[in-house]
Every structure is written in C-alpha cells, then in structure tokens.
XYZ file of C-alpha atoms in Angstrom:
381
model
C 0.276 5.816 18.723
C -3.359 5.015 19.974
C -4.886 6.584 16.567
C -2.491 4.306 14.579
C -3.948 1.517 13.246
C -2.440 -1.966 13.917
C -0.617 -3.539 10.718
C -2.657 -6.195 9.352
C -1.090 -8.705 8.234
C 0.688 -10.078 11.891
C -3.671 -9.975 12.752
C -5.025 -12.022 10.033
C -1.724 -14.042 10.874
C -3.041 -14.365 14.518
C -6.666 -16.056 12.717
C -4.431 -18.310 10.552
C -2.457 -19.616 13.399
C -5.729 -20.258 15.167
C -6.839 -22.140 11.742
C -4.372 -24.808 10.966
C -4.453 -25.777 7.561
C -5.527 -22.216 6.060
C -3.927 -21.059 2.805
C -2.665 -17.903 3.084
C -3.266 -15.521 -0.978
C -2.584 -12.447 1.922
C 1.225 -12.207 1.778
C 3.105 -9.893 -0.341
C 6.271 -11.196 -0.932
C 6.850 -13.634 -3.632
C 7.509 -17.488 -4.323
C 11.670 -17.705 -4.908
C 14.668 -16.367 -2.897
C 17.641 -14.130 -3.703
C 19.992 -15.733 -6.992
C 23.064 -17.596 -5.462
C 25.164 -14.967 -6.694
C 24.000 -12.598 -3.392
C 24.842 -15.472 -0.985
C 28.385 -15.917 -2.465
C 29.320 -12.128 -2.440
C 28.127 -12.410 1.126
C 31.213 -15.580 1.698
C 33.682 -13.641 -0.100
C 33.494 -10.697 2.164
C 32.764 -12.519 5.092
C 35.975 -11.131 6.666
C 34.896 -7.387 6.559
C 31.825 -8.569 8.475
C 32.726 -7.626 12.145
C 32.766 -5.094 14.794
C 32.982 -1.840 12.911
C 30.227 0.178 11.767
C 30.196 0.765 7.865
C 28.902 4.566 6.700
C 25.547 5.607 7.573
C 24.179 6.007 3.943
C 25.537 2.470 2.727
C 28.852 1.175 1.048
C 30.014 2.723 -1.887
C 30.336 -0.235 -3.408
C 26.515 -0.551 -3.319
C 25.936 3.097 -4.211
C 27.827 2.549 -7.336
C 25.940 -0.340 -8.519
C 22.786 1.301 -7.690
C 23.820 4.541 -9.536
C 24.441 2.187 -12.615
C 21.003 0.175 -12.214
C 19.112 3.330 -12.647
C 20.853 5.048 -15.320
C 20.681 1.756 -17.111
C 16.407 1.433 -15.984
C 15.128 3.712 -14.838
C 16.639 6.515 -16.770
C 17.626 8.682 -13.433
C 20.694 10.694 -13.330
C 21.941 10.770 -10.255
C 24.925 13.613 -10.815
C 25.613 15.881 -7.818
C 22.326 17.255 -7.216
C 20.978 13.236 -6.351
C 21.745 10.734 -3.449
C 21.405 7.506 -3.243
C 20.819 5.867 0.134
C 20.813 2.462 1.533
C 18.137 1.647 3.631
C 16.671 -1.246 5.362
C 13.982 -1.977 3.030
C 11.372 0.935 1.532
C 9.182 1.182 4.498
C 12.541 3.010 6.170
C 12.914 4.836 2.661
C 9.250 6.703 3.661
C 9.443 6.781 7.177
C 13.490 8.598 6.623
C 11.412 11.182 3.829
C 8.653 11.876 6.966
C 10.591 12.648 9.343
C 13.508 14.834 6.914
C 10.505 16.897 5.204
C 7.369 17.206 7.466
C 6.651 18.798 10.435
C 4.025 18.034 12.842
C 0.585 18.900 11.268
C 1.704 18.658 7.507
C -0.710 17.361 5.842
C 0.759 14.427 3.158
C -1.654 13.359 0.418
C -2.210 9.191 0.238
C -4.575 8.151 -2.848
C -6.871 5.606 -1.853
C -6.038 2.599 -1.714
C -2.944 3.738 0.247
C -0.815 1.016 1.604
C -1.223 0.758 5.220
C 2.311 1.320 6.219
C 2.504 4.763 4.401
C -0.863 5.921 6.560
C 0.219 4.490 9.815
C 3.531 6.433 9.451
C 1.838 9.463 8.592
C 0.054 8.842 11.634
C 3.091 7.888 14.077
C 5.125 11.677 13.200
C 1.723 13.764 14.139
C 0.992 14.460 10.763
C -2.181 14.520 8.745
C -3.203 11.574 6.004
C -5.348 12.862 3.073
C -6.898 10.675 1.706
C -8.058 11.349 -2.734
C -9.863 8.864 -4.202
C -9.149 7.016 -7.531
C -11.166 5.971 -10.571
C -13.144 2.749 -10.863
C -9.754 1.570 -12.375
C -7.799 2.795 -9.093
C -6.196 5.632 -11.536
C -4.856 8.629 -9.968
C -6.689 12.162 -10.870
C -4.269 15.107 -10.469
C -6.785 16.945 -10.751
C -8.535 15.370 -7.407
C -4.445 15.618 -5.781
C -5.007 19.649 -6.943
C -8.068 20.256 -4.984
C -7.048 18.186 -1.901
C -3.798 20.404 -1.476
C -3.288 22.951 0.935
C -0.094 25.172 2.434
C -0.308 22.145 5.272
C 0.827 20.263 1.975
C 4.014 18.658 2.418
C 4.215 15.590 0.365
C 1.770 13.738 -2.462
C 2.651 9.987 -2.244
C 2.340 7.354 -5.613
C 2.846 3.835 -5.453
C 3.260 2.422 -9.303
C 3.127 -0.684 -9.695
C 0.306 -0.059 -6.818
C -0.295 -2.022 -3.420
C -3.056 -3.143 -2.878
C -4.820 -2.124 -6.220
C -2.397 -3.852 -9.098
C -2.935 -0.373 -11.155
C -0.067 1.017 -13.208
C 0.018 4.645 -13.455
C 0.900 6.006 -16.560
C 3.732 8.069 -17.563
C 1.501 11.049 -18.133
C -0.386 10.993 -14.848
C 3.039 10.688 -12.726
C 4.539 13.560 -14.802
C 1.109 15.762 -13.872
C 1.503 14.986 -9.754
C 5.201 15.487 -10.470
C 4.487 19.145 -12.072
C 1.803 19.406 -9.475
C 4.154 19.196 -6.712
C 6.882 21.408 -7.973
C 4.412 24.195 -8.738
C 2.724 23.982 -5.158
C 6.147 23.642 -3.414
C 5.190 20.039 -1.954
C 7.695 16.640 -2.705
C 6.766 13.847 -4.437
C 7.466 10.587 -2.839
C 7.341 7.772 -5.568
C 7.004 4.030 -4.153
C 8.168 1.880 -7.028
C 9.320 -1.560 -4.761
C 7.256 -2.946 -7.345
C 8.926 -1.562 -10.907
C 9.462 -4.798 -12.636
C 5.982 -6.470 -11.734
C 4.303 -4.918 -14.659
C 2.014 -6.724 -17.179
C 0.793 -6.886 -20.691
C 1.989 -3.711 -22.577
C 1.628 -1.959 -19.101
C 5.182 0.294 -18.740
C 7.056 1.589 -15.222
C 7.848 5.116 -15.241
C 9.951 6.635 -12.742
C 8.528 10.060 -11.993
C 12.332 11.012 -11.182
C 13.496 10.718 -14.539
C 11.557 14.054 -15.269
C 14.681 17.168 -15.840
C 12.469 18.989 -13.928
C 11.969 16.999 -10.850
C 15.538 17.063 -9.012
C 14.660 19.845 -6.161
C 11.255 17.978 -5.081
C 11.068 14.192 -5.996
C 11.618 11.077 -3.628
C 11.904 7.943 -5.153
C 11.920 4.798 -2.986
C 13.119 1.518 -4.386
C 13.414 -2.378 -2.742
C 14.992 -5.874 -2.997
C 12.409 -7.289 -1.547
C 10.170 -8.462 -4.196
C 12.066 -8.925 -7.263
C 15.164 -10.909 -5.641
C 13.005 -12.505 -3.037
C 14.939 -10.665 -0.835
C 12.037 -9.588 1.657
C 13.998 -10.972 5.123
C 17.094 -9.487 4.100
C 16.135 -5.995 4.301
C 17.492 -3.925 1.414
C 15.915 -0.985 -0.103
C 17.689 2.392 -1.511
C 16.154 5.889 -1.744
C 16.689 8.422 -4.468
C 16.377 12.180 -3.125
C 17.621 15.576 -3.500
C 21.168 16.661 -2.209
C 19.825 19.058 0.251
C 17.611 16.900 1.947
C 20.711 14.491 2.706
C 21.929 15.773 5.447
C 18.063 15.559 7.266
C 18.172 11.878 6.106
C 21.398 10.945 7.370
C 20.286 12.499 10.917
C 17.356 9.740 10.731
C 18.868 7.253 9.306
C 21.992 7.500 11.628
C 19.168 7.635 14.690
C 17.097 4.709 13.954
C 19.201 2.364 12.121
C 23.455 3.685 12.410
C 23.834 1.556 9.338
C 22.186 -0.488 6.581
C 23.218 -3.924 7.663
C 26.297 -4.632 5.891
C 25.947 -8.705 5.345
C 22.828 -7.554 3.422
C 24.412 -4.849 1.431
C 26.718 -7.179 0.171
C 24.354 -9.863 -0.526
C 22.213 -6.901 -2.719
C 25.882 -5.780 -4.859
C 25.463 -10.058 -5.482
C 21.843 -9.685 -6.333
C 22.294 -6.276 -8.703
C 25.195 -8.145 -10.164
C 22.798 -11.423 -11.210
C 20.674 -8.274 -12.526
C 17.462 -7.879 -13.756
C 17.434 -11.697 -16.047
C 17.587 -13.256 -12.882
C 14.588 -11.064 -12.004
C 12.398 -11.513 -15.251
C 12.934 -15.538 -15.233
C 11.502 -16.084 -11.940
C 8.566 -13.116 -12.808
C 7.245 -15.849 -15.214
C 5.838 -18.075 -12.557
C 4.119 -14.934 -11.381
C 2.960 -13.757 -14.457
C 1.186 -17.567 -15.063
C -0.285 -17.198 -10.943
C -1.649 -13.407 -12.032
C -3.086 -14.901 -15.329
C -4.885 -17.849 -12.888
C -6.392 -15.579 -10.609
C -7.846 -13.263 -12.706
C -9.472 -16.259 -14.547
C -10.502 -17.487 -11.400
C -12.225 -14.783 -10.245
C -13.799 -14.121 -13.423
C -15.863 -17.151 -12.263
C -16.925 -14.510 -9.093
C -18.193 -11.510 -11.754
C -21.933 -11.586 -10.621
C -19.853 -10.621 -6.702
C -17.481 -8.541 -7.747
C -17.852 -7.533 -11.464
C -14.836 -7.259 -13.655
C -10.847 -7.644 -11.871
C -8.082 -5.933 -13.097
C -4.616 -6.129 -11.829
C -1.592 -4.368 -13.998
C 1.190 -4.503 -11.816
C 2.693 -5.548 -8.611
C 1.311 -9.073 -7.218
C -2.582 -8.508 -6.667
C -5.847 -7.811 -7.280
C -8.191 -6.287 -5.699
C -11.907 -7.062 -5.784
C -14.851 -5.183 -4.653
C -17.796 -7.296 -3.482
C -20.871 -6.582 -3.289
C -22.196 -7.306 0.282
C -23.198 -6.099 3.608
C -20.321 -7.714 5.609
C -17.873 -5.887 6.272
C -14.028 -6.881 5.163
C -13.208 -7.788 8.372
C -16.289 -10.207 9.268
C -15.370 -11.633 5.410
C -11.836 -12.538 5.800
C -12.774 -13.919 8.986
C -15.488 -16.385 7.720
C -13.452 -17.041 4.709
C -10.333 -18.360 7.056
C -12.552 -20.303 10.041
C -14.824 -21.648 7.713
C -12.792 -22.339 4.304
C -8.862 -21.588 5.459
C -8.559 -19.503 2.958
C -6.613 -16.085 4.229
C -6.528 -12.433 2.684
C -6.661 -8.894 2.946
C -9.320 -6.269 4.412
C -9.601 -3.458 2.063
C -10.518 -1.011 4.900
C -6.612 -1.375 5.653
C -5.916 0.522 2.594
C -8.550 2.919 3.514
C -11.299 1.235 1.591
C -14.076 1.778 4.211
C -17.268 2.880 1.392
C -17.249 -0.747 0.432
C -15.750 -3.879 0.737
C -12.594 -4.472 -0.833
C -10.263 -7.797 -0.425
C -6.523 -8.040 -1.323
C -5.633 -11.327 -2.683
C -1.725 -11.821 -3.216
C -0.771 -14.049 -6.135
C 2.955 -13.825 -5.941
C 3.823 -15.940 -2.883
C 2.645 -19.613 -3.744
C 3.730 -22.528 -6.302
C 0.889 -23.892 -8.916
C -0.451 -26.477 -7.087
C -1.301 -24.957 -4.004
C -2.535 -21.284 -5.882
C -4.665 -23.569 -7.529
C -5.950 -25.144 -4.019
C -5.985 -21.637 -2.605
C -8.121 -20.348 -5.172
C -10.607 -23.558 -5.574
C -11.313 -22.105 -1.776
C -11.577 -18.537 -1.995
C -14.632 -19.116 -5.050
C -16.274 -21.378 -3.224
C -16.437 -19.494 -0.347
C -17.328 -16.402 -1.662
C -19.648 -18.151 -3.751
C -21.626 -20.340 -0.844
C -21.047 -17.361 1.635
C -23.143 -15.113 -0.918
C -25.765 -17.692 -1.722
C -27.220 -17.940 1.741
C-alpha cells in the first residue's frame, strides 16, 4: 500500500478547502442529477427496502433492463456465454476483473494517460502497471500494446471516451487490442463510463460487440456520469460466463450486494433512458465548446487542445514547473483548481486535467476567465 499513490482529487480538495473561494474545473462528475423517474421507482419499492440481503450479482429486474440497454446500444449480446453484474460503480467493475483474473506479478498493460484509479489498483493486488504511450493525439498504438506484452500479460486496459485525455478511440484500433488480446491469451478490460460523452462525428464502440471477443473481453459500464448518478453508486460489468463464479467470490467479499435502494433508482434511470441523457449532454457539449475556445487563447503555452469525448481536456504546457507546483499556484494565487497530469502517469511533461462537465455557464465562464489569466501571468514572469 506504501507504493500506491494517494488519489488526487481528496488532495487538491485539501488546497481548495485551505483556499476559500477557489473554483474547482478538477471534478469529474457532471452538472445535473438522476431524472425523477429513478427517485420515484425508489418510493414505489420502498417496502422491499429492509433487512434482507438481495443476490450478490444484482436484481434481475436490473439485469434485464441492462441486457436490453445494450442490445439496443451497444450492440452486445449477452446470451449464455455473457453476465451482467451489478456493481457499485466501475471502479468496483475493475478492481472485481483484478482480483478474478490476475495473480500476483501479472503484469496489466495501462496506456498513458491511465486513470489513476486503474494504476493504484494494479498496484494494491501486487501486480505490475505497464505503462505504453499514446500519440500526440492520446491514440492508442496496438502495435506499441504488442511490444509491451509479455507471458506476465494478464490484461490490456482501454478507456473510450478516455479520462483524463478526452480521446475517442476508434472502432478499428479497439478491434486491433481486442484481436491482440485473444491471440496472446490476455483479457481486455474496456472502461466505457463515458459512452455517451462523445462529440462531433466522433462514434463509441464497444470492443465487446466483436463475435469474436466473448472468451476474453471485460466491459465496464456506469451511472455515474450520464444520469448524474455519481453518489448513488451504480455501475454494471459485462464479462465472460466462466469468469462469474471468480467475480461473485469478490463481489460477495467486498460488497455482499449492490445496494438495492440504488438498483432500483438505476431500473428508474434506464427506464427515463438515454433522451433524458442526451438533453442534459447539451449543456456539456456548449461548456466543452467554451473551453476549448478558451484555451485556444493559451496556444503559444500549450499549442493546439483537443478533447473528443468524456468531460475534459487535457493540455500540455510548456514549462519547468512541475504539475504539482502549477495547480498549486494556480489555486493559492488565482482559486482556480485542477488536475496534475503526473496522476495519470504524465511525468515527461506537464500535463493539467481541466473538467468541463461539473459547472453551470456563469461560473465555467468565471472559472475559465481564471485559469487564462493565470497561466498567462504565471508564464510571463
């Protein structure tokens, strides 16, 4: 536990509290809650809330929704050779898949950026991160996974829409890792808590939709983001049939049960569907189109900002300061709060992830007015 490193965002939280006033653009979770529809469902079974323990892998009731949601989306079959299970949130998803397929030692491949929570869970079961870079465009290269694997090889991870980069991997590169993994013997985990947080003519592809993936692909899904439903801790995991009974051994260990006023609240959610989803997405697609344009204004710093998917970007600036000592001046001296790339694994430069999905117009606006000018009298000293 000593090697792990401590999650970031409770320690720039500890500088915030110490800066009243400071804007936070580090937060990943976004600016509306759950549709009313998920709070009802949870008052019209409030009576089978109670003493009892409901089944380790979530309600069926759930299950079946679920199994419809990604027939209907994401073009996954579940069948008999598929399970679906309820988890609390996707960071349980990966940390059930760790401790069902590795053993200590296995080495599990994290493209860089990796999102801290995937590395530090690597870290926590004794096994080995390997880290693969991306392009300048934060693109995975299959052929880069290819050289990095070994027989230590037990998983290759992708995040699409990615955290902390914004990238959106395209069908064609998931399908290569996919192929990658099947022919090496390794599984491929596939974080898409992000799937409907995709931009322009950008498309989600879920790498489990392949025919040939069902013996080796891990798929990990959420609530959290596009129902707002980050505090009510909700994800679901996609994996083969013989890996269930590993996963239920976990899952039965750490949590007994998804809770079940939350499961119910998600069938409410699922039930609202996707519309509810894609209405409130506007409001982050006009914060995503602000921020870019803002930092635009920063290209001489950071040169040119992309961000595809999910609810950031992620800038590169060109300095001697490390992330750390920049997030630091940027929140005592302009309260402005966000993200040290190095958490991600970004320690060749400096990197900062800026979060555009949590805050209304008016104070993004604010937020942003003091992130430029910072960065902008910071760099002309």
């Amino acid at each position: 536990m000593d090697a792990v490193q401590s999650p970031v965002i409770p320690v720039v939280a500890d500088l915030i509290g110490e800066t009243p006033g400071t804007i936070s653009l580090g937060q990943g979770v976004v600016c509306y809650g759950p549709p009313e529809a998920a709070l009802r469902n949870v008052m019209a079974h409030r009576g089978d809330l109670g003493q009892f323990y409901s089944p380790v892998e979530g309600i069926p009731e759930l299950a079946g929704v679920l199994v419809r949601k990604l027939a209907d989306e994401n073009r996954i079959n579940i069948g008999t050779e598929r399970r679906v299970v309820v988890t609390a949130g996707a960071n349980m998803g990966f940390l059930n898949a760790l401790f069902a397929i590795t053993d200590p030692g296995a080495e599990v491949i994290l493209p860089t950026p990796y999102y801290f929570n995937h590395e530090m869970a690597v870290r926590m079961l004794n096994c080995v991160p390997v880290c693969v870079p991306t392009d300048h465009r934060f693109q995975v290269d299959a052929g880069a996974i290819a050289a990095a694997m070994t027989e230590r090889t037990a998983a290759v991870v992708t995040i699409s829409p990615n955290n902390p980069s914004g990238a959106v991997y395209p069908e064609q590169s998931l399908r290569a890792v996919n192929a990658l993994c099947r022919e090496r013997g390794a599984y491929h985990i596939s974080d898409e808590a992000y799937e409907y947080f995709v931009y322009g003519d950008q498309q989600h592809f879920s790498p489990a939709a392949i025919d040939t993936s069902l013996e080796h692909t891990i798929s990990l899904f959420s609530l959290s983001k596009a129902y707002g439903f980050s505090s009510w801790r909700i994800g679901y995991m996609i994996i083969p049939a013989h890996l269930f009974e590993n996963i239920r051994k976990v899952q039965d260990t750490n949590l007994i049960c998804p809770p079940l006023a939350s499961q119910y609240a998600a069938i409410g959610a699922l039930q609202a569907g996707r519309g509810y989803c894609d209405a409130n997405i506007r409001q982050i697609v006009r914060n995503r189109e602000f921020v870019l344009n803002e930092l635009a204004k920063l290209r001489r710093i950071t040169g040119e900002v992309h961000s595809d998917g999910a609810l950031y970007a992620f800038p590169r600036l060109d300095t001697t300061l490390s992330d750390m000592q920049l997030v630091e001046r940027l929140i005592r001296e302009f309260r402005i709060a966000t993200i040290p790339g190095s958490a991600f694994g970004m320690e060749d430069s400096c990197y900062l992830r800026v979060s555009y999905g949590a805050l209304d117009e008016s104070t993004l606006e604010e937020g942003m007015h003091r992130l430029v000018g910072g960065l902008n009298a910071i760099f002309t000293e």
